[in-house]
């Protein structure tokens, strides 16, 4: 059973040539029933940001505290 989350950055973050802004919101479906989209190393979240915005989550040293998320299902 999977879960769907809307993830939105809290603030503008500039790190290692990467820019993350609050308007870069994504909808992520996890592969497992998780309480957070950051479970499993945020793998689905990393893929969504790379696919939609060309943003490298790992290179920007992002963390759970950089984002707000809400459950959609």
mmCIF file of N, CA and C in Angstrom:
data_model
loop_
_atom_site.group_PDB
_atom_site.id
_atom_site.type_symbol
_atom_site.label_atom_id
_atom_site.label_comp_id
_atom_site.label_asym_id
_atom_site.label_seq_id
_atom_site.Cartn_x
_atom_site.Cartn_y
_atom_site.Cartn_z
ATOM 1 N N UNK A 1 0.842 -1.171 0.000
ATOM 2 C CA UNK A 1 0.000 0.000 0.000
ATOM 3 C C UNK A 1 0.894 1.242 0.000
ATOM 4 N N UNK A 2 0.656 2.139 -0.896
ATOM 5 C CA UNK A 2 1.470 3.351 -0.993
ATOM 6 C C UNK A 2 0.721 4.550 -0.416
ATOM 7 N N UNK A 3 1.459 5.633 -0.216
ATOM 8 C CA UNK A 3 0.861 6.873 0.279
ATOM 9 C C UNK A 3 1.294 8.022 -0.621
ATOM 10 N N UNK A 4 0.470 9.060 -0.651
ATOM 11 C CA UNK A 4 0.749 10.218 -1.499
ATOM 12 C C UNK A 4 0.961 11.442 -0.596
ATOM 13 N N UNK A 5 2.031 12.192 -0.891
ATOM 14 C CA UNK A 5 2.385 13.370 -0.108
ATOM 15 C C UNK A 5 2.608 14.563 -1.022
ATOM 16 N N UNK A 6 2.279 15.749 -0.539
ATOM 17 C CA UNK A 6 2.673 17.000 -1.197
ATOM 18 C C UNK A 6 3.811 17.571 -0.359
ATOM 19 N N UNK A 7 4.957 17.800 -1.004
ATOM 20 C CA UNK A 7 6.141 18.298 -0.305
ATOM 21 C C UNK A 7 6.460 19.691 -0.834
ATOM 22 N N UNK A 8 6.622 20.658 0.095
ATOM 23 C CA UNK A 8 6.889 22.042 -0.260
ATOM 24 C C UNK A 8 8.075 22.559 0.547
ATOM 25 N N UNK A 9 9.064 23.149 -0.113
ATOM 26 C CA UNK A 9 10.190 23.740 0.622
ATOM 27 C C UNK A 9 9.723 24.902 1.500
ATOM 28 N N UNK A 10 10.336 25.060 2.667
ATOM 29 C CA UNK A 10 9.962 26.116 3.607
ATOM 30 C C UNK A 10 10.536 27.469 3.223
ATOM 31 N N UNK A 11 11.709 27.483 2.607
ATOM 32 C CA UNK A 11 12.413 28.744 2.336
ATOM 33 C C UNK A 11 13.313 28.584 1.119
ATOM 34 N N UNK A 12 13.904 29.662 0.679
ATOM 35 C CA UNK A 12 14.885 29.603 -0.415
ATOM 36 C C UNK A 12 16.182 29.049 0.162
ATOM 37 N N UNK A 13 16.763 28.084 -0.527
ATOM 38 C CA UNK A 13 18.017 27.481 -0.093
ATOM 39 C C UNK A 13 18.965 27.440 -1.282
ATOM 40 N N UNK A 14 20.156 27.991 -1.098
ATOM 41 C CA UNK A 14 21.187 27.985 -2.144
ATOM 42 C C UNK A 14 22.409 27.262 -1.591
ATOM 43 N N UNK A 15 22.728 26.114 -2.175
ATOM 44 C CA UNK A 15 23.865 25.320 -1.729
ATOM 45 C C UNK A 15 24.471 24.593 -2.918
ATOM 46 N N UNK A 16 25.794 24.630 -3.030
ATOM 47 C CA UNK A 16 26.520 23.891 -4.062
ATOM 48 C C UNK A 16 25.975 24.113 -5.467
ATOM 49 N N UNK A 17 25.608 25.338 -5.785
ATOM 50 C CA UNK A 17 25.114 25.660 -7.115
ATOM 51 C C UNK A 17 23.678 25.239 -7.367
ATOM 52 N N UNK A 18 22.996 24.757 -6.350
ATOM 53 C CA UNK A 18 21.601 24.337 -6.460
ATOM 54 C C UNK A 18 20.722 25.381 -5.767
ATOM 55 N N UNK A 19 19.556 25.663 -6.335
ATOM 56 C CA UNK A 19 18.631 26.626 -5.736
ATOM 57 C C UNK A 19 17.280 25.946 -5.536
ATOM 58 N N UNK A 20 16.792 25.996 -4.314
ATOM 59 C CA UNK A 20 15.500 25.428 -3.949
ATOM 60 C C UNK A 20 14.611 26.580 -3.477
ATOM 61 N N UNK A 21 13.426 26.706 -4.058
ATOM 62 C CA UNK A 21 12.520 27.793 -3.686
ATOM 63 C C UNK A 21 11.168 27.232 -3.237
ATOM 64 N N UNK A 22 10.402 27.997 -2.459
ATOM 65 C CA UNK A 22 9.109 27.528 -1.962
ATOM 66 C C UNK A 22 8.080 27.203 -3.051
ATOM 67 N N UNK A 23 8.258 27.707 -4.255
ATOM 68 C CA UNK A 23 7.299 27.382 -5.320
ATOM 69 C C UNK A 23 7.621 26.049 -6.009
ATOM 70 N N UNK A 24 8.663 25.357 -5.572
ATOM 71 C CA UNK A 24 9.056 24.061 -6.155
ATOM 72 C C UNK A 24 8.384 22.923 -5.379
ATOM 73 N N UNK A 25 7.072 22.902 -5.397
ATOM 74 C CA UNK A 25 6.300 21.889 -4.699
ATOM 75 C C UNK A 25 6.155 20.652 -5.579
ATOM 76 N N UNK A 26 6.194 19.455 -4.978
ATOM 77 C CA UNK A 26 6.026 18.209 -5.721
ATOM 78 C C UNK A 26 5.029 17.310 -5.006
ATOM 79 N N UNK A 27 4.391 16.438 -5.770
ATOM 80 C CA UNK A 27 3.526 15.403 -5.218
ATOM 81 C C UNK A 27 4.253 14.089 -5.414
ATOM 82 N N UNK A 28 4.437 13.349 -4.309
ATOM 83 C CA UNK A 28 5.235 12.130 -4.315
ATOM 84 C C UNK A 28 4.399 10.957 -3.839
ATOM 85 N N UNK A 29 4.500 9.834 -4.530
ATOM 86 C CA UNK A 29 3.858 8.600 -4.102
ATOM 87 C C UNK A 29 4.959 7.655 -3.632
ATOM 88 N N UNK A 30 4.895 7.255 -2.367
ATOM 89 C CA UNK A 30 5.907 6.338 -1.841
ATOM 90 C C UNK A 30 5.558 4.910 -2.233
ATOM 91 N N UNK A 31 6.560 4.055 -2.282
ATOM 92 C CA UNK A 31 6.348 2.661 -2.673
ATOM 93 C C UNK A 31 5.805 1.824 -1.523
ATOM 94 N N UNK A 32 5.975 2.324 -0.298
ATOM 95 C CA UNK A 32 5.481 1.612 0.880
ATOM 96 C C UNK A 32 4.556 2.533 1.674
ATOM 97 N N UNK A 33 3.840 1.945 2.609
ATOM 98 C CA UNK A 33 2.968 2.733 3.488
ATOM 99 C C UNK A 33 3.848 3.381 4.544
ATOM 100 N N UNK A 34 4.233 4.626 4.328
ATOM 101 C CA UNK A 34 5.154 5.331 5.216
ATOM 102 C C UNK A 34 4.457 6.523 5.856
ATOM 103 N N UNK A 35 5.005 6.982 6.963
ATOM 104 C CA UNK A 35 4.446 8.151 7.641
ATOM 105 C C UNK A 35 5.064 9.439 7.134
ATOM 106 N N UNK A 36 6.123 9.328 6.338
ATOM 107 C CA UNK A 36 6.840 10.504 5.844
ATOM 108 C C UNK A 36 7.415 10.201 4.460
ATOM 109 N N UNK A 37 7.483 11.192 3.585
ATOM 110 C CA UNK A 37 8.103 10.960 2.276
ATOM 111 C C UNK A 37 9.628 10.857 2.374
ATOM 112 N N UNK A 38 10.178 11.061 3.566
ATOM 113 C CA UNK A 38 11.622 11.001 3.760
ATOM 114 C C UNK A 38 12.077 9.622 4.222
ATOM 115 N N UNK A 39 11.127 8.716 4.397
ATOM 116 C CA UNK A 39 11.455 7.338 4.706
ATOM 117 C C UNK A 39 12.109 6.724 3.468
ATOM 118 N N UNK A 40 12.934 5.719 3.666
ATOM 119 C CA UNK A 40 13.622 5.059 2.557
ATOM 120 C C UNK A 40 14.622 6.002 1.885
ATOM 121 N N UNK A 41 15.235 6.884 2.649
ATOM 122 C CA UNK A 41 16.249 7.787 2.104
ATOM 123 C C UNK A 41 15.699 8.835 1.168
ATOM 124 N N UNK A 42 14.414 9.098 1.224
ATOM 125 C CA UNK A 42 13.747 10.094 0.375
ATOM 126 C C UNK A 42 13.948 9.808 -1.111
ATOM 127 N N UNK A 43 14.059 8.548 -1.467
ATOM 128 C CA UNK A 43 14.363 8.149 -2.841
ATOM 129 C C UNK A 43 13.342 8.687 -3.849
ATOM 130 N N UNK A 44 12.056 8.542 -3.554
ATOM 131 C CA UNK A 44 11.024 9.030 -4.472
ATOM 132 C C UNK A 44 11.060 10.557 -4.585
ATOM 133 N N UNK A 45 11.365 11.220 -3.487
ATOM 134 C CA UNK A 45 11.458 12.678 -3.476
ATOM 135 C C UNK A 45 12.639 13.156 -4.324
ATOM 136 N N UNK A 46 13.774 12.496 -4.197
ATOM 137 C CA UNK A 46 14.963 12.834 -4.996
ATOM 138 C C UNK A 46 14.658 12.698 -6.484
ATOM 139 N N UNK A 47 13.995 11.591 -6.852
ATOM 140 C CA UNK A 47 13.656 11.346 -8.257
ATOM 141 C C UNK A 47 12.688 12.399 -8.788
ATOM 142 N N UNK A 48 11.706 12.782 -7.976
ATOM 143 C CA UNK A 48 10.715 13.775 -8.407
ATOM 144 C C UNK A 48 11.366 15.132 -8.640
ATOM 145 N N UNK A 49 12.225 15.574 -7.733
ATOM 146 C CA UNK A 49 12.896 16.866 -7.899
ATOM 147 C C UNK A 49 13.828 16.876 -9.099
ATOM 148 N N UNK A 50 14.512 15.766 -9.338
ATOM 149 C CA UNK A 50 15.408 15.710 -10.499
ATOM 150 C C UNK A 50 14.600 15.729 -11.795
ATOM 151 N N UNK A 51 13.508 14.965 -11.828
ATOM 152 C CA UNK A 51 12.690 14.860 -13.031
ATOM 153 C C UNK A 51 11.971 16.172 -13.362
ATOM 154 N N UNK A 52 11.386 16.827 -12.355
ATOM 155 C CA UNK A 52 10.591 18.024 -12.602
ATOM 156 C C UNK A 52 11.404 19.308 -12.703
ATOM 157 N N UNK A 53 12.435 19.436 -11.874
ATOM 158 C CA UNK A 53 13.153 20.712 -11.785
ATOM 159 C C UNK A 53 14.644 20.627 -12.105
ATOM 160 N N UNK A 54 15.179 19.432 -12.316
ATOM 161 C CA UNK A 54 16.618 19.298 -12.524
ATOM 162 C C UNK A 54 17.390 19.649 -11.261
ATOM 163 N N UNK A 55 16.735 19.505 -10.119
ATOM 164 C CA UNK A 55 17.317 19.851 -8.821
ATOM 165 C C UNK A 55 17.887 18.605 -8.170
ATOM 166 N N UNK A 56 19.169 18.655 -7.794
ATOM 167 C CA UNK A 56 19.830 17.516 -7.159
ATOM 168 C C UNK A 56 19.696 17.644 -5.641
ATOM 169 N N UNK A 57 18.756 16.923 -5.084
ATOM 170 C CA UNK A 57 18.436 16.935 -3.656
ATOM 171 C C UNK A 57 19.667 16.620 -2.808
ATOM 172 N N UNK A 58 20.418 15.619 -3.224
ATOM 173 C CA UNK A 58 21.571 15.174 -2.449
ATOM 174 C C UNK A 58 22.720 16.182 -2.522
ATOM 175 N N UNK A 59 22.978 16.726 -3.688
ATOM 176 C CA UNK A 59 24.055 17.703 -3.862
ATOM 177 C C UNK A 59 23.776 18.971 -3.056
ATOM 178 N N UNK A 60 22.503 19.326 -2.905
ATOM 179 C CA UNK A 60 22.114 20.520 -2.163
ATOM 180 C C UNK A 60 22.073 20.282 -0.655
ATOM 181 N N UNK A 61 22.398 19.054 -0.231
ATOM 182 C CA UNK A 61 22.427 18.708 1.203
ATOM 183 C C UNK A 61 21.091 19.010 1.880
ATOM 184 N N UNK A 62 20.003 18.622 1.249
ATOM 185 C CA UNK A 62 18.673 18.874 1.809
ATOM 186 C C UNK A 62 18.396 17.948 2.985
ATOM 187 N N UNK A 63 17.506 18.393 3.835
ATOM 188 C CA UNK A 63 17.153 17.672 5.054
ATOM 189 C C UNK A 63 15.659 17.828 5.300
ATOM 190 N N UNK A 64 15.125 16.970 6.097
ATOM 191 C CA UNK A 64 13.704 16.999 6.454
ATOM 192 C C UNK A 64 13.266 18.374 6.945
ATOM 193 N N UNK A 65 14.123 19.062 7.676
ATOM 194 C CA UNK A 65 13.756 20.371 8.234
ATOM 195 C C UNK A 65 13.624 21.471 7.169
ATOM 196 N N UNK A 66 14.048 21.198 5.941
ATOM 197 C CA UNK A 66 13.928 22.174 4.845
ATOM 198 C C UNK A 66 12.549 22.151 4.202
ATOM 199 N N UNK A 67 11.708 21.176 4.556
ATOM 200 C CA UNK A 67 10.449 20.966 3.863
ATOM 201 C C UNK A 67 9.262 20.862 4.815
ATOM 202 N N UNK A 68 8.078 21.200 4.293
ATOM 203 C CA UNK A 68 6.799 20.901 4.908
ATOM 204 C C UNK A 68 6.150 19.845 4.024
ATOM 205 N N UNK A 69 5.421 18.923 4.635
ATOM 206 C CA UNK A 69 4.707 17.927 3.809
ATOM 207 C C UNK A 69 3.348 17.664 4.397
ATOM 208 N N UNK A 70 2.438 17.262 3.518
ATOM 209 C CA UNK A 70 1.091 16.890 3.950
ATOM 210 C C UNK A 70 0.662 15.612 3.239
ATOM 211 N N UNK A 71 -0.102 14.807 3.915
ATOM 212 C CA UNK A 71 -0.610 13.556 3.356
ATOM 213 C C UNK A 71 -1.831 13.875 2.519
ATOM 214 N N UNK A 72 -1.892 13.351 1.288
ATOM 215 C CA UNK A 72 -3.012 13.626 0.397
ATOM 216 C C UNK A 72 -4.023 12.474 0.318
ATOM 217 N N UNK A 73 -3.658 11.281 0.741
ATOM 218 C CA UNK A 73 -4.616 10.172 0.628
ATOM 219 C C UNK A 73 -5.314 9.861 1.923
#
